[in-house]
CSV table of C-alpha atoms in Angstrom, one decimal:
chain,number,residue,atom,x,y,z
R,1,UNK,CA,-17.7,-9.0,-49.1
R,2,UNK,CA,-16.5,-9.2,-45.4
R,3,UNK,CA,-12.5,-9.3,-45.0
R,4,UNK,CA,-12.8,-13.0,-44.0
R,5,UNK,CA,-14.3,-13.8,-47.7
R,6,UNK,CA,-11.8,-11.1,-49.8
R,7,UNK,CA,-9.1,-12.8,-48.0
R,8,UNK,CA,-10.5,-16.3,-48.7
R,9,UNK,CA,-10.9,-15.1,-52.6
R,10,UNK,CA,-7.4,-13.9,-52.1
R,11,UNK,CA,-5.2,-15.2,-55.0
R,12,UNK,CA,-2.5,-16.5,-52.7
R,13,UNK,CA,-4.9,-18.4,-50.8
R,14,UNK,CA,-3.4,-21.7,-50.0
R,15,UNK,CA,-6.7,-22.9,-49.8
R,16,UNK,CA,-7.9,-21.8,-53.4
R,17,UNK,CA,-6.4,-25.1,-55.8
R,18,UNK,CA,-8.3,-26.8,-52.8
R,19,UNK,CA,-11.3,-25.5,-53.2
R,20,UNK,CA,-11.0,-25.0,-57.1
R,21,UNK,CA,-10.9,-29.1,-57.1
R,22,UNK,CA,-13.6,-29.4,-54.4
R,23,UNK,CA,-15.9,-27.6,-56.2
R,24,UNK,CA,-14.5,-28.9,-59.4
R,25,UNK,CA,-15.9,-32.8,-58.1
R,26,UNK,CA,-18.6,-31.7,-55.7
R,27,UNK,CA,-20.3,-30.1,-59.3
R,28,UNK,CA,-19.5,-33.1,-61.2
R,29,UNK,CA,-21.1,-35.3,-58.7
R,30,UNK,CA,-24.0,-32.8,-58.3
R,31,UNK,CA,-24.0,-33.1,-62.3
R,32,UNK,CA,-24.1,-37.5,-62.0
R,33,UNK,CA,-26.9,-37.2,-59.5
R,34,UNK,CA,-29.1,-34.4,-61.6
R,35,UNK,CA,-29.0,-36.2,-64.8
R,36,UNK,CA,-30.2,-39.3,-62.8
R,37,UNK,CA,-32.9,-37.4,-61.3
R,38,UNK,CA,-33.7,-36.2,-64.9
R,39,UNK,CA,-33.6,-40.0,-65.7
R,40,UNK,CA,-36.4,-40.7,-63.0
R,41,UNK,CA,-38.4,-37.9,-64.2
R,42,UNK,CA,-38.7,-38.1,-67.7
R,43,UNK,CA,-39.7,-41.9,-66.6
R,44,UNK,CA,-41.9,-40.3,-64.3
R,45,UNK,CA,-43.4,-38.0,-66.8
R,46,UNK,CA,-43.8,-41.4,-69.2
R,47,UNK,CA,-45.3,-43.3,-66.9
R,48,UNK,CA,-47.7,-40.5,-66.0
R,49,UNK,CA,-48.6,-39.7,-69.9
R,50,UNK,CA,-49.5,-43.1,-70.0
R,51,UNK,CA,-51.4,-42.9,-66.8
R,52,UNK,CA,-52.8,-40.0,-68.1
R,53,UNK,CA,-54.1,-41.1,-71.6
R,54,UNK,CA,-56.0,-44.0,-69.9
R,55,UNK,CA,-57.8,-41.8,-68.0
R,56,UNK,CA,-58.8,-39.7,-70.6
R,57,UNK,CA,-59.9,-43.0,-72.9
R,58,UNK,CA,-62.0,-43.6,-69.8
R,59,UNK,CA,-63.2,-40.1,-69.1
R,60,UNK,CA,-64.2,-39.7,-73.2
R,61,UNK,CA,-66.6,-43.2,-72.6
R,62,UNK,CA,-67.9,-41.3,-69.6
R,63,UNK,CA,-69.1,-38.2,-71.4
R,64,UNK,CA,-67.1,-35.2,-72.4
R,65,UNK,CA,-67.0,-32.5,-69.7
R,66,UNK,CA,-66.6,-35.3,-66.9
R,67,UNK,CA,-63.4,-36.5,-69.1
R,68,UNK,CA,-62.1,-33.4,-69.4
R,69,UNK,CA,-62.3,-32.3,-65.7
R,70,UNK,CA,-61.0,-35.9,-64.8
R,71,UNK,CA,-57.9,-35.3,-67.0
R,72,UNK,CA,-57.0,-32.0,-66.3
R,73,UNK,CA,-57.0,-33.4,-62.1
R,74,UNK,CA,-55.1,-36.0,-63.3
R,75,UNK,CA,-53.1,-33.9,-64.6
R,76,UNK,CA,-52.4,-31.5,-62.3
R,77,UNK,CA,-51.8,-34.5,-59.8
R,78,UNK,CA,-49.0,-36.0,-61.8
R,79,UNK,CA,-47.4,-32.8,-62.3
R,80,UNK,CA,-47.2,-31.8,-58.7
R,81,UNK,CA,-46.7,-35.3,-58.5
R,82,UNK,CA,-43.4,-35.1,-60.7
R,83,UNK,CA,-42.4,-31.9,-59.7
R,84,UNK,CA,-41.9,-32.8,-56.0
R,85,UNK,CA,-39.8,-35.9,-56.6
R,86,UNK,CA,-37.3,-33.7,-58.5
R,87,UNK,CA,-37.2,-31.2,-55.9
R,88,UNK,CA,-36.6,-34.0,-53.6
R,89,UNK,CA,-33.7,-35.4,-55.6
R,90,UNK,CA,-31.9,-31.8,-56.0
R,91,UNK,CA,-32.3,-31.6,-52.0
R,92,UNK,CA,-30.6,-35.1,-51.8
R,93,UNK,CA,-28.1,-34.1,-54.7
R,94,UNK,CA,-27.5,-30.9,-52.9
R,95,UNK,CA,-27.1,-32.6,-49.4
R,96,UNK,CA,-24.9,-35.2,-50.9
R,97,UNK,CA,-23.1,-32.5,-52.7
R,98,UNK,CA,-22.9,-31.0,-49.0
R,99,UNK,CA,-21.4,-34.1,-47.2
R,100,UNK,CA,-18.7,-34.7,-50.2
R,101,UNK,CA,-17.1,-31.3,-49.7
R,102,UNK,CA,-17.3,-31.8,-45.8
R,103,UNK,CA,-15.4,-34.8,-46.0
R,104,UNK,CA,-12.9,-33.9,-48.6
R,105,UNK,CA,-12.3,-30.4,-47.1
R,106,UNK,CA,-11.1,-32.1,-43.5
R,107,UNK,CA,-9.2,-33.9,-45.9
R,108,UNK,CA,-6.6,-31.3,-45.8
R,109,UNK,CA,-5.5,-31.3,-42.0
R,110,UNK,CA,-3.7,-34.3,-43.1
R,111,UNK,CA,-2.0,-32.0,-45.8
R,112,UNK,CA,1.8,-31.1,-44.9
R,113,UNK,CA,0.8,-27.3,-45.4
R,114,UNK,CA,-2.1,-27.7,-43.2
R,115,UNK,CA,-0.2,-26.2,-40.3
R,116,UNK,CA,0.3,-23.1,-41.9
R,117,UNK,CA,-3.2,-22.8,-43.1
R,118,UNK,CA,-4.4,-22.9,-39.7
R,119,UNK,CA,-2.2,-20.1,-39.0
R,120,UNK,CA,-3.3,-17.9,-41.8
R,121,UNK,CA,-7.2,-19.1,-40.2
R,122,UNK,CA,-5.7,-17.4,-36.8
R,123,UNK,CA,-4.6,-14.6,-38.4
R,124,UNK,CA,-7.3,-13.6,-40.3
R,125,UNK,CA,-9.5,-14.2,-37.1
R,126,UNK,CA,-6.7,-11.9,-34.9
R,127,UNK,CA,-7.5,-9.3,-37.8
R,128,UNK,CA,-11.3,-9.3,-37.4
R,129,UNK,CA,-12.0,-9.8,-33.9
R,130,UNK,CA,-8.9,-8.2,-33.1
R,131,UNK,CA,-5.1,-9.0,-31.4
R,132,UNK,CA,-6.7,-9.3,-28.1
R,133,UNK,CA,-9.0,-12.7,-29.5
R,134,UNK,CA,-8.9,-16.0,-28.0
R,135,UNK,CA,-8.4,-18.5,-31.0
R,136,UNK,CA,-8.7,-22.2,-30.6
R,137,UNK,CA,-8.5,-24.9,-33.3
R,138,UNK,CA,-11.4,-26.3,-34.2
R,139,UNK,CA,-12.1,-30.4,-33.7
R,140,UNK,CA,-12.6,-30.8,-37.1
R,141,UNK,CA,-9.8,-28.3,-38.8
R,142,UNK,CA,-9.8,-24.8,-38.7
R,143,UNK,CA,-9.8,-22.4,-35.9
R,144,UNK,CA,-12.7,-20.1,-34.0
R,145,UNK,CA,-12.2,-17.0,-32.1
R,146,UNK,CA,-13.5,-14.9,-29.5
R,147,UNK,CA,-13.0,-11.3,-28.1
R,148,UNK,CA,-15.6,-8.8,-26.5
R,149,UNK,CA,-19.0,-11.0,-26.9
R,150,UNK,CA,-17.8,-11.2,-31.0
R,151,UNK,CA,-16.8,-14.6,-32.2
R,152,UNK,CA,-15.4,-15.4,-35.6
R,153,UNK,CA,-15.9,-19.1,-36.9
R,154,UNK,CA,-13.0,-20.0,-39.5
R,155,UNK,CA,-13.3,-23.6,-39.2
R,156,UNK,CA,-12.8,-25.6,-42.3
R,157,UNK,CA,-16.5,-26.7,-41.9
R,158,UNK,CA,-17.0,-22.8,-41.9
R,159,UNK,CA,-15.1,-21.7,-44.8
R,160,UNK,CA,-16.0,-24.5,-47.3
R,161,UNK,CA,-19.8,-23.8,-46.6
R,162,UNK,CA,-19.7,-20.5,-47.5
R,163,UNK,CA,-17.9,-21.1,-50.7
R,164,UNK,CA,-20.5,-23.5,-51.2
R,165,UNK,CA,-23.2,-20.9,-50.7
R,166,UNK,CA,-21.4,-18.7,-52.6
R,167,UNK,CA,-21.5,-20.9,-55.7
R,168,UNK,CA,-24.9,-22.1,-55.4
R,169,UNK,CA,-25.9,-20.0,-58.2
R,170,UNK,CA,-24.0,-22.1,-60.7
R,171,UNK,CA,-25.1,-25.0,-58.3
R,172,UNK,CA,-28.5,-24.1,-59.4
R,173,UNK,CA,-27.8,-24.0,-62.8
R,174,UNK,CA,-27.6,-27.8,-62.6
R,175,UNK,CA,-31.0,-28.3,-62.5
R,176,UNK,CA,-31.7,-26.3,-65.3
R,177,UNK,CA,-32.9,-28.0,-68.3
């Protein structure tokens, strides 16, 4: 864990009740769009049983071994078929989930204890990149920093993306069955 994450963990973290309720919604909503990707699925997976039952009532009047290999293509097919339109709709659940805890998370420059945020963000940039660093706030909250060819990126951007990726382990557990 690099000191820009322990201190981000940090219990006193102003920032932590924020990104509690962030993550809090952004799950939920990642929870509302996996069960209706589940939806189109199991529809999917209907639709293709039916599909697939034809073809083998088809395959059977055709002779045996013809049916069979039709079917099992079939199949296979509507499997792969299946199986890439709900790994399409966890990328667009996961990209919406993305684009809710941007917007949200630049929410909180309009927050009265935004300014002091920012200058815990400095801070904690001074303290990595040392005292000598050029900070600057970033367009979109948050502050980078530079010193000696190093740079430190603690925009809010930044920081809510890596909680993200740090919670994409229970993300994933969304799409679990």
């Amino acid at each position: 864990m690099t000191p820009a994450q322990a201190h981000l963990t940090d219990a006193t973290d102003p920032l932590a009740p924020v990104r509690t309720a962030l993550l809090r919604a952004a799950e939920e909503e990642a929870e509302r769009l996996v069960t209706a990707a589940r939806r189109d699925a199991d529809a999917a997976i209907a639709a293709a049983r039916s599909r697939s039952t034809a073809v083998l009532r088809e395959a059977r009047r055709q002779g045996e071994q013809e049916g069979a290999r039709a079917a099992a293509d079939a199949t296979a097919r509507t499997r792969h078929a299946v199986r890439t339109r709900l790994l399409r709709a966890q990328a667009d659940a996961y990209d919406e989930l993305r684009r809710t805890v941007l917007s949200q998370v630049r929410l909180c420059r309009q927050e009265p204890g935004y300014p002091t945020v920012r200058e815990q963000l400095s801070g904690q940039v001074r303290r990595l990149l040392g005292p000598e660093a050029t900070v600057t706030e970033h367009p979109l909250g948050g502050v980078i920093g530079a010193a000696g060819g190093r740079s430190a990126d603690l925009s809010l951007d930044a920081v809510a993306l890596r909680v993200l990726d740090d919670a994409s382990a229970g993300i994933e557990s969304l799409w679990q069955p």
